[in-house]
Amino acid sequence: MSTPRNARQAPWLLIALTTLVAFFMLAPIALSVMTGLVVNYSKGLASGLTTRWLAEVWQLYGGTVASSLWIALLCVVGNLLLGVPCAYALARSPSRAARWFEELLTLPVAVPGLASALALILAYGTLSGFRQSFAFILVGHMVFTLPFMVRTVGAAFRKGELRALEEAARSLGASFAQRFLGVLVPAVLPAIVAGSLMVFTLSVGEFNLTWMLHTPLTRTLPVGLADSYASMRIEIGSAYTLVFLIVILPVLWGLQAIGALIEKHHGT
Amino acid sequence: MRSGFAPSRTLLLACAAPAAAFFAAFWLLPVARLIALPAHQGWATYFAVLSHGRYLQSLLQTLGLSIVVTLATLVLGALVGITLARQRFAGRRLLLSLLTLPLSFPGVIVGFFMILLGGRQGLVADLSAHLGGERITFAYGLTGLFLAYLYFSLPRAITTYTAAAEAMDAQLEEAARSLGASRWRVARDVWMPELAPTTLACGAIVFATAMGAFGTAFTLASKFEVLPITIYNEFTNYANFSLAASLSIALGLITWLVLWLARRVGGKEAF
């Protein structure tokens, strides 16, 4: 894997194209980070660096960071409680109904978030206590992220050796709870962690659903971002984007570390 | 069939019940109501997207944009992905992980990036003014929307193609080359068939994402209207719920159908 299989030089045209695409992908990130830290955007770096905009973002929108992190965390917990047993059931059930259910469960990923959000508002919009709470957004996020958890963990449950392991535990007299928590869950732990990080990332960045579901008192980070882009100066929008990056980066590194860990554990 | 051991039906049902109840309450039933809603205003409401010129235009614009973005993403993603899979250079891992970063950005950030690049105070406007020309802006029109869609689609294609190209059987290519095949023939006869499943799966996801993208067009306040924005306007500005529902159903059907077809043809790789 690590040995370069083909050290041949790629045509320079491909190298140039790759460089151009990499520049297109990375330049806006760099530009945004810089804009969030300079004193005056139109004067550029010459105007000096400052954390003033970050402080202002924190004052205006600090609450959205906490709400987003809370929602993402609760979303992960909820999906663990609902999704992991469900993934097990779907992995072990030979029935046609189980395949159908899995298909249905995946629909919120295929159907645009706007449609799911409209459906939620039309069905529950009149329950004002629910409508005006963060629970309304949480429910939307959970519906959208549940299939990711179920699919990731389900694939791990389906491995043949795990079935044999479970049977061995059962023949030794382990109850279902003992088997599930003592044998199965530890065996699929990398998949559970990977699924959780995926759900967390999706929830923190979710906008399509959230913009419809939010109220002035229930705003998440992406909702605040949209608001700042529309109504604040460009430095504040950039500083806020930087805050988003700071929140999301550790999760991404975690995901990559887990990926590496799984690769190491299961070989290539 | 498989091993003799299988958990009892009751146990499996009990495991799936909480998720099923939650999903039924907060997605299936609400969506069923959404689907029934346009019927209150007559069956014709379901076909509003086809019968009203404005909605049809919005749908066709969205379809056209999504198709072009998908094709551009696949071509660029494949070329860049394959190059990154084969070229060894310092910082390659870091570059690959930086390129996956935008996958987690909400659409609003991508829209903002385009404003930074091509907006009224944008980089390109400053550069063009510096060079003595007039301030060039492209963020708020079709070009800005296209580049923004390309921006959030490319990371998926690049990472998918890099992974697929790294997993490819090198012997096939060696064999073709030793038989005297040209670079172009290797690409056509070895690479393309090998990467076809990846292309199909990735293309379907990119297309579906582009069709449903809302945050980006919303931030850019684009002059080029796409269907999600039309739906949002009908719902929020005109409180026309049946029509918003009808348009959402049309949009949902198209994206779901494309993903379903891709899975039908290509198998497990598509979501």
XYZ file of C-alpha atoms in Angstrom:
539
model
C 0.000 0.000 0.000
C 2.732 2.427 0.910
C 5.021 1.407 -1.935
C 4.556 3.712 -4.874
C 3.225 1.363 -7.459
C 3.692 3.612 -10.347
C 6.217 6.348 -9.975
C 5.661 7.562 -13.516
C 5.265 11.296 -13.784
C 1.723 12.387 -14.628
C 1.362 14.666 -17.682
C 2.042 18.298 -16.738
C -1.457 19.246 -17.851
C -2.929 17.029 -15.116
C -0.566 18.476 -12.538
C -1.537 21.994 -13.565
C -5.238 21.131 -13.391
C -4.828 19.529 -9.959
C -2.989 22.598 -8.695
C -5.701 24.867 -10.060
C -8.499 22.815 -8.459
C -6.637 22.644 -5.135
C -6.230 26.421 -5.275
C -9.944 26.880 -6.016
C -10.852 24.671 -3.041
C -8.379 26.086 -0.529
C -8.079 29.764 -1.453
C -11.568 30.716 -0.183
C -10.850 29.033 3.163
C -7.567 30.928 3.526
C -9.176 34.159 2.335
C -11.990 33.786 4.849
C -9.635 33.043 7.756
C -7.529 36.072 6.844
C -10.558 38.362 6.483
C -11.789 37.334 9.907
C -8.510 38.377 11.487
C -7.588 41.645 9.747
C -8.553 45.046 11.093
C -9.979 46.289 7.812
C -10.723 43.950 4.943
C -10.569 46.550 2.181
C -7.076 47.623 3.327
C -5.928 44.005 3.617
C -3.161 42.619 5.828
C -1.482 46.036 5.938
C -4.176 47.221 8.361
C -2.906 44.717 10.941
C -4.332 41.695 12.707
C -6.996 41.697 15.401
C -9.239 39.399 17.396
C -11.835 42.147 17.650
C -14.168 40.518 15.124
C -13.942 37.169 16.865
C -14.884 38.859 20.130
C -17.802 40.589 18.440
C -18.980 37.290 16.934
C -18.773 35.708 20.328
C -20.884 38.467 21.822
C -23.502 38.425 19.065
C -23.655 34.754 18.200
C -21.806 32.901 20.972
C -25.035 31.236 22.034
C -25.438 29.551 18.660
C -22.160 27.676 19.101
C -23.352 26.138 22.355
C -26.784 25.304 20.897
C -25.249 23.642 17.872
C -22.868 21.590 19.983
C -25.701 20.549 22.321
C -28.006 19.595 19.486
C -25.255 17.615 17.765
C -24.414 15.824 21.001
C -28.042 14.976 21.771
C -28.482 13.927 18.160
C -25.617 11.455 18.549
C -26.982 10.130 21.849
C -30.493 9.773 20.432
C -29.236 8.019 17.344
C -27.125 5.664 19.448
C -30.145 4.681 21.532
C -32.473 4.297 18.552
C -30.071 3.424 15.765
C -27.722 0.795 17.211
C -30.456 -1.692 18.256
C -32.248 -0.983 14.984
C -29.066 -1.656 13.001
C -28.737 -4.970 14.822
C -32.339 -5.939 14.050
C -31.938 -5.045 10.384
C -28.638 -6.926 10.146
C -30.094 -10.103 11.636
C -33.559 -10.105 10.103
C -33.863 -12.120 6.911
C -37.361 -10.773 6.204
C -38.434 -8.669 3.244
C -40.124 -6.208 5.563
C -36.731 -5.390 7.090
C -35.324 -4.509 3.651
C -38.336 -2.293 2.999
C -37.956 -0.576 6.317
C -34.278 0.105 5.671
C -35.207 1.571 2.295
C -37.783 3.864 3.936
C -35.350 4.887 6.651
C -32.897 6.094 3.997
C -35.467 8.310 2.289
C -34.766 11.466 4.355
C -31.269 11.458 2.850
C -32.592 11.241 -0.714
C -35.434 13.726 -0.257
C -34.250 17.369 0.015
C -34.140 18.670 3.580
C -36.491 21.490 2.698
C -39.277 18.968 1.996
C -38.728 17.091 5.268
C -38.749 20.383 7.162
C -41.977 21.514 5.499
C -43.571 18.189 6.421
C -42.524 18.605 10.062
C -43.860 22.161 10.208
C -47.183 21.216 8.624
C -47.595 18.284 11.022
C -46.385 19.808 14.293
C -46.201 23.549 13.677
C -49.310 24.182 15.742
C -47.843 22.585 18.893
C -46.227 25.865 19.845
C -44.342 24.555 22.878
C -42.614 21.979 20.661
C -42.333 24.272 17.639
C -40.504 26.966 19.612
C -38.055 24.666 21.372
C -34.727 23.255 20.277
C -36.373 19.825 20.359
C -38.033 20.688 17.044
C -34.638 21.149 15.371
C -33.219 18.120 17.165
C -35.983 15.885 15.829
C -35.313 17.114 12.292
C -31.597 16.445 12.638
C -32.200 12.980 14.084
C -34.500 11.924 11.260
C -31.925 13.098 8.729
C -28.890 11.492 10.402
C -30.433 8.215 11.638
C -29.824 6.364 8.342
C -26.109 7.198 8.502
C -25.815 5.626 11.955
C -27.939 2.595 11.036
C -26.032 1.938 7.804
C -22.555 2.346 9.286
C -23.223 0.184 12.341
C -25.390 -2.301 10.403
C -22.538 -3.049 8.011
C -20.346 -3.933 11.003
C -23.050 -6.150 12.567
C -23.352 -8.118 9.320
C -19.800 -9.506 9.485
C -19.836 -13.319 9.539
C -17.410 -13.808 12.411
C -19.591 -11.655 14.640
C -22.522 -14.008 14.130
C -20.354 -16.937 15.232
C -19.135 -14.962 18.228
C -22.701 -14.175 19.237
C -23.707 -17.813 18.892
C -20.778 -18.909 21.036
C -21.765 -16.428 23.751
C -25.331 -17.660 23.620
C -24.367 -21.329 23.840
C -22.388 -20.437 26.966
C -25.621 -19.149 28.472
C -25.231 -15.387 28.018
C -28.529 -13.496 28.011
C -29.382 -11.153 25.177
C -28.436 -8.081 27.189
C -25.085 -9.676 28.084
C -24.480 -10.659 24.479
C -25.470 -7.292 23.114
C -23.581 -5.072 25.540
C -20.737 -7.444 26.383
C -19.898 -8.923 22.992
C -21.588 -7.195 20.075
C -21.262 -3.523 20.962
C -17.527 -3.752 21.808
C -16.953 -5.644 18.563
C -18.558 -2.932 16.426
C -17.214 -0.032 18.496
C -15.094 1.468 15.676
C -18.203 1.598 13.488
C -20.242 3.122 16.316
C -17.621 5.823 16.871
C -17.316 6.483 13.132
C -21.114 6.705 12.841
C -21.290 9.053 15.832
C -18.676 11.414 14.418
C -20.473 11.390 11.072
C -23.785 12.222 12.739
C -22.118 14.959 14.781
C -20.561 16.569 11.704
C -23.807 16.413 9.739
C -25.781 17.916 12.599
C -23.366 20.785 13.245
C -23.379 21.759 9.553
C -27.072 21.147 8.810
C -28.770 24.168 7.242
C -31.438 23.086 4.727
C -33.738 21.674 7.407
C -32.670 23.946 10.219
C -33.371 27.234 8.471
C -37.030 26.225 8.155
C -37.269 24.758 11.653
C -35.561 27.531 13.613
C -37.225 30.419 15.435
C -35.584 33.697 16.541
C -34.928 32.073 19.911
C -33.729 28.734 18.589
C -30.781 29.435 16.325
C -27.920 27.111 15.465
C -24.459 27.952 14.165
C -25.277 27.680 10.422
C -28.466 29.702 10.961
C -26.411 32.400 12.695
C -23.894 32.256 9.842
C -26.607 32.909 7.254
C -27.829 35.813 9.387
C -24.361 37.336 9.744
C -23.641 36.999 6.005
C -26.845 38.848 5.228
C -26.620 41.628 7.783
C -23.091 42.067 9.154
C -19.856 43.394 7.717
C -17.676 40.968 5.821
C -15.071 40.717 8.635
C -17.690 39.471 11.093
C -19.031 36.894 8.633
C -15.466 35.680 8.125
C -14.646 35.562 11.816
C -17.847 33.577 12.381
C -16.804 31.162 9.613
C -13.504 30.774 11.433
C -15.429 29.840 14.597
C -17.256 27.164 12.613
C -13.927 25.789 11.356
C -12.559 25.663 14.894
C -15.611 23.694 16.040
C -15.613 21.248 13.144
C -11.888 20.525 12.717
C -11.317 18.342 15.807
C -14.244 16.156 14.745
C -12.786 15.692 11.300
C -9.400 14.783 12.702
C -11.149 12.339 15.024
C -12.889 10.775 12.034
C -9.610 10.365 10.216
C -7.935 8.883 13.277
C -10.786 6.382 13.613
C -10.465 5.510 9.935
C -6.758 4.826 10.438
C -7.505 2.792 13.573
C -10.041 0.595 11.792
C -7.631 0.045 8.932
C -4.943 -0.996 11.398
C -7.281 -3.349 13.274
C -8.762 -5.095 10.285
C -5.734 -4.996 8.014
C -6.051 -3.698 4.480
C -29.787 -20.978 5.127
C -26.966 -19.316 7.063
C -25.944 -20.693 10.453
C -28.673 -22.377 12.458
C -28.720 -19.585 15.002
C -30.994 -16.597 14.615
C -32.392 -14.236 17.260
C -36.149 -14.558 17.751
C -38.526 -12.389 15.771
C -39.891 -10.786 18.903
C -36.427 -9.754 19.986
C -35.639 -8.218 16.607
C -38.941 -6.384 16.546
C -38.292 -5.025 20.018
C -34.872 -3.798 18.859
C -36.266 -2.031 15.816
C -39.428 -0.673 17.498
C -38.044 2.550 19.054
C -36.410 3.672 15.816
C -39.494 2.675 13.817
C -41.839 4.589 16.143
C -39.638 7.686 16.047
C -39.281 7.551 12.279
C -43.009 7.038 11.755
C -43.931 9.937 14.033
C -41.439 12.471 12.745
C -40.961 11.587 9.116
C -43.404 9.084 7.627
C -46.605 10.626 8.980
C -45.580 14.255 8.386
C -44.499 13.396 4.842
C -47.742 11.504 4.233
C -49.603 14.656 5.244
C -47.394 16.751 3.013
C -48.182 14.448 0.106
C -51.934 14.643 0.805
C -51.983 18.425 1.209
C -52.134 19.580 -2.435
C -55.232 17.377 -2.958
C -57.273 19.879 -0.896
C -56.885 22.382 -3.697
C -57.704 19.911 -6.445
C -55.620 17.314 -8.185
C -54.243 19.821 -10.640
C -52.096 21.275 -7.829
C -49.861 18.198 -8.015
C -48.911 19.150 -11.557
C -48.335 22.838 -10.871
C -44.640 22.381 -11.531
C -45.451 21.330 -15.083
C -48.463 23.529 -15.795
C -47.180 26.897 -14.527
C -44.550 28.520 -16.683
C -42.692 30.082 -13.740
C -42.368 26.832 -11.773
C -41.507 24.841 -14.866
C -38.772 27.313 -15.671
C -37.407 27.056 -12.134
C -37.450 23.254 -12.364
C -35.711 23.228 -15.745
C -33.081 25.703 -14.532
C -32.411 23.527 -11.486
C -32.206 20.384 -13.606
C -29.910 22.024 -16.154
C -27.603 23.464 -13.499
C -27.468 20.159 -11.599
C -26.692 18.136 -14.726
C -23.927 20.484 -15.865
C -22.465 20.640 -12.347
C -22.548 16.839 -12.093
C -20.754 16.370 -15.423
C -18.131 19.013 -14.625
C -17.601 17.544 -11.150
C -17.142 14.024 -12.491
C -14.640 15.052 -15.158
C -12.607 17.311 -12.852
C -12.952 14.969 -9.870
C -11.758 11.970 -11.883
C -8.743 13.779 -13.361
C -7.694 15.320 -10.041
C -8.523 12.186 -8.024
C -6.477 9.907 -10.268
C -3.581 12.361 -10.318
C -3.595 12.585 -6.517
C -3.770 8.794 -6.221
C -0.659 8.255 -8.341
C 1.496 11.279 -7.777
C 3.736 11.016 -4.697
C 4.771 14.326 -3.195
C 5.389 15.860 0.201
C 2.208 16.963 1.919
C -0.017 14.693 -0.178
C -1.875 13.316 2.857
C -2.376 16.809 4.241
C -3.701 18.070 0.911
C -6.133 15.138 0.680
C -7.461 15.774 4.160
C -7.752 19.519 3.504
C -9.720 18.741 0.363
C -12.254 16.697 2.377
C -12.814 19.621 4.746
C -15.509 21.336 2.602
C -17.639 18.160 2.825
C -18.720 19.286 6.269
C -19.456 22.916 5.362
C -23.063 24.039 5.366
C -24.158 25.434 1.993
C -24.255 28.966 3.408
C -20.485 28.959 3.916
C -19.928 27.939 0.302
C -22.154 30.809 -0.796
C -20.134 33.183 1.379
C -16.888 31.884 -0.143
C -18.170 32.798 -3.591
C -18.976 36.293 -2.316
C -15.397 36.558 -1.020
C -14.091 35.467 -4.421
C -16.480 37.123 -6.831
C -18.658 39.528 -4.862
C -18.678 43.326 -4.879
C -15.794 43.455 -2.377
C -14.360 40.190 -3.672
C -10.845 39.122 -4.551
C -11.451 39.078 -8.301
C -13.065 42.520 -8.212
C -10.052 43.918 -6.336
C -7.562 42.254 -8.662
C -9.319 43.383 -11.820
C -9.567 46.954 -10.472
C -5.900 46.831 -9.574
C -5.002 45.834 -13.101
C -6.809 48.897 -14.351
C -9.993 47.223 -15.510
C -13.464 47.543 -14.048
C -14.467 45.577 -10.946
C -15.530 42.123 -12.124
C -18.272 40.474 -10.053
C -19.756 37.071 -10.791
C -21.030 35.810 -7.428
C -24.674 36.754 -7.733
C -25.461 35.223 -11.122
C -25.304 31.861 -12.827
C -21.475 31.750 -12.789
C -21.359 32.218 -9.022
C -23.996 29.554 -8.479
C -22.210 27.128 -10.804
C -18.837 27.637 -9.092
C -20.423 27.315 -5.659
C -22.125 24.040 -6.584
C -18.847 22.837 -8.069
C -17.144 23.791 -4.803
C -19.331 21.637 -2.580
C -19.475 18.748 -5.091
C -15.773 18.410 -5.933
C -14.502 17.137 -2.543
C -16.795 14.118 -2.704
C -15.735 13.273 -6.268
C -12.033 13.823 -5.606
C -11.952 11.631 -2.480
C -14.074 8.925 -4.111
C -11.908 8.777 -7.233
C -8.687 8.871 -5.238
C -9.853 5.903 -3.157
C -11.063 4.016 -6.236
C -7.860 4.674 -8.176
C -5.711 3.577 -5.233
C -7.672 0.322 -4.998
C -7.371 -0.417 -8.716
C -5.568 -3.417 -10.055
C -2.284 -2.101 -11.420
C -1.583 -5.281 -13.375
C -4.286 -4.597 -15.922
C -2.696 -1.299 -16.773
C 0.809 -2.793 -16.851
C -0.430 -5.466 -19.225
C -2.105 -2.943 -21.501
C 0.986 -0.761 -21.509
C 3.361 -3.632 -22.212
C 1.190 -4.537 -25.189
C 1.912 -1.075 -26.508
C -1.328 0.687 -25.644
C -1.148 4.462 -25.759
C -1.988 6.626 -22.778
C -5.372 7.466 -24.238
C -6.181 3.789 -24.925
C -5.218 2.849 -21.371
C -7.547 5.554 -20.126
C -10.372 4.426 -22.384
C -10.058 0.647 -22.110
C -8.704 0.161 -18.599
C -9.563 3.174 -16.458
C -13.024 3.980 -17.696
C -14.566 0.495 -17.255
C -12.853 0.102 -13.865
C -14.147 3.432 -12.623
C -17.636 3.180 -14.127
C -19.388 2.016 -10.900
C -17.695 4.797 -8.926
C -18.750 7.326 -11.546
C -22.365 6.206 -11.483
C -22.664 6.208 -7.690
C -20.808 9.474 -7.226
C -22.671 11.167 -10.073
C -26.048 10.243 -8.598
C -25.147 11.642 -5.178
C -23.680 14.835 -6.626
C -26.782 15.342 -8.766
C -29.166 14.747 -5.846
C -27.210 17.108 -3.603
C -27.199 19.814 -6.268
C -30.954 19.488 -6.847
C -31.744 19.931 -3.158
C -29.101 22.533 -2.278
C -30.745 25.462 -0.569
C -28.245 27.280 1.643
C -25.861 28.262 -1.142
C -28.440 29.873 -3.429
C -30.001 31.463 -0.347
C -26.753 33.175 0.703
C -25.950 34.343 -2.812
C -29.531 35.679 -3.209
C -28.977 34.462 -6.721
C -30.674 36.047 -9.675
C -30.829 32.569 -11.177
C -33.771 30.984 -9.351
C -33.540 27.316 -8.376
C -36.431 25.136 -7.210
C -35.544 24.999 -3.479
C -35.629 28.816 -3.421
C -38.977 28.804 -5.262
C -40.378 26.406 -2.658
C -39.031 28.532 0.164
C -40.570 31.697 -1.299
C -43.953 30.060 -1.828
C -43.954 28.830 1.734
C -42.521 31.825 3.575
C -43.436 34.863 1.502
C -46.756 33.785 0.020
C -47.868 31.225 2.660
C -48.943 29.019 -0.229
C -48.542 25.706 1.597
C -50.197 23.398 -0.950
C -48.054 24.735 -3.722
C -44.866 24.493 -1.652
C -45.852 20.905 -0.832
C -46.519 20.079 -4.468
C -43.156 21.490 -5.583
C -41.373 19.667 -2.737
C -42.952 16.397 -3.845
C -41.740 16.966 -7.406
C -38.219 17.780 -6.208
C -38.154 14.828 -3.800
C -39.400 12.417 -6.463
C -36.724 13.447 -8.953
C -33.813 13.138 -6.524
C -35.073 9.901 -5.036
C -35.639 8.416 -8.501
C -32.114 9.255 -9.652
C -30.568 7.712 -6.519
C -32.797 4.656 -6.831
C -31.906 4.151 -10.501
C -28.201 4.483 -9.729
C -28.503 1.816 -7.066
C -30.548 -0.406 -9.378
C -27.965 -0.211 -12.141
C -24.805 0.094 -10.103
C -25.499 -1.994 -7.017
C -24.396 -1.369 -3.492
C -22.066 1.585 -3.969
C -24.773 4.243 -4.277
C -26.371 5.399 -1.074
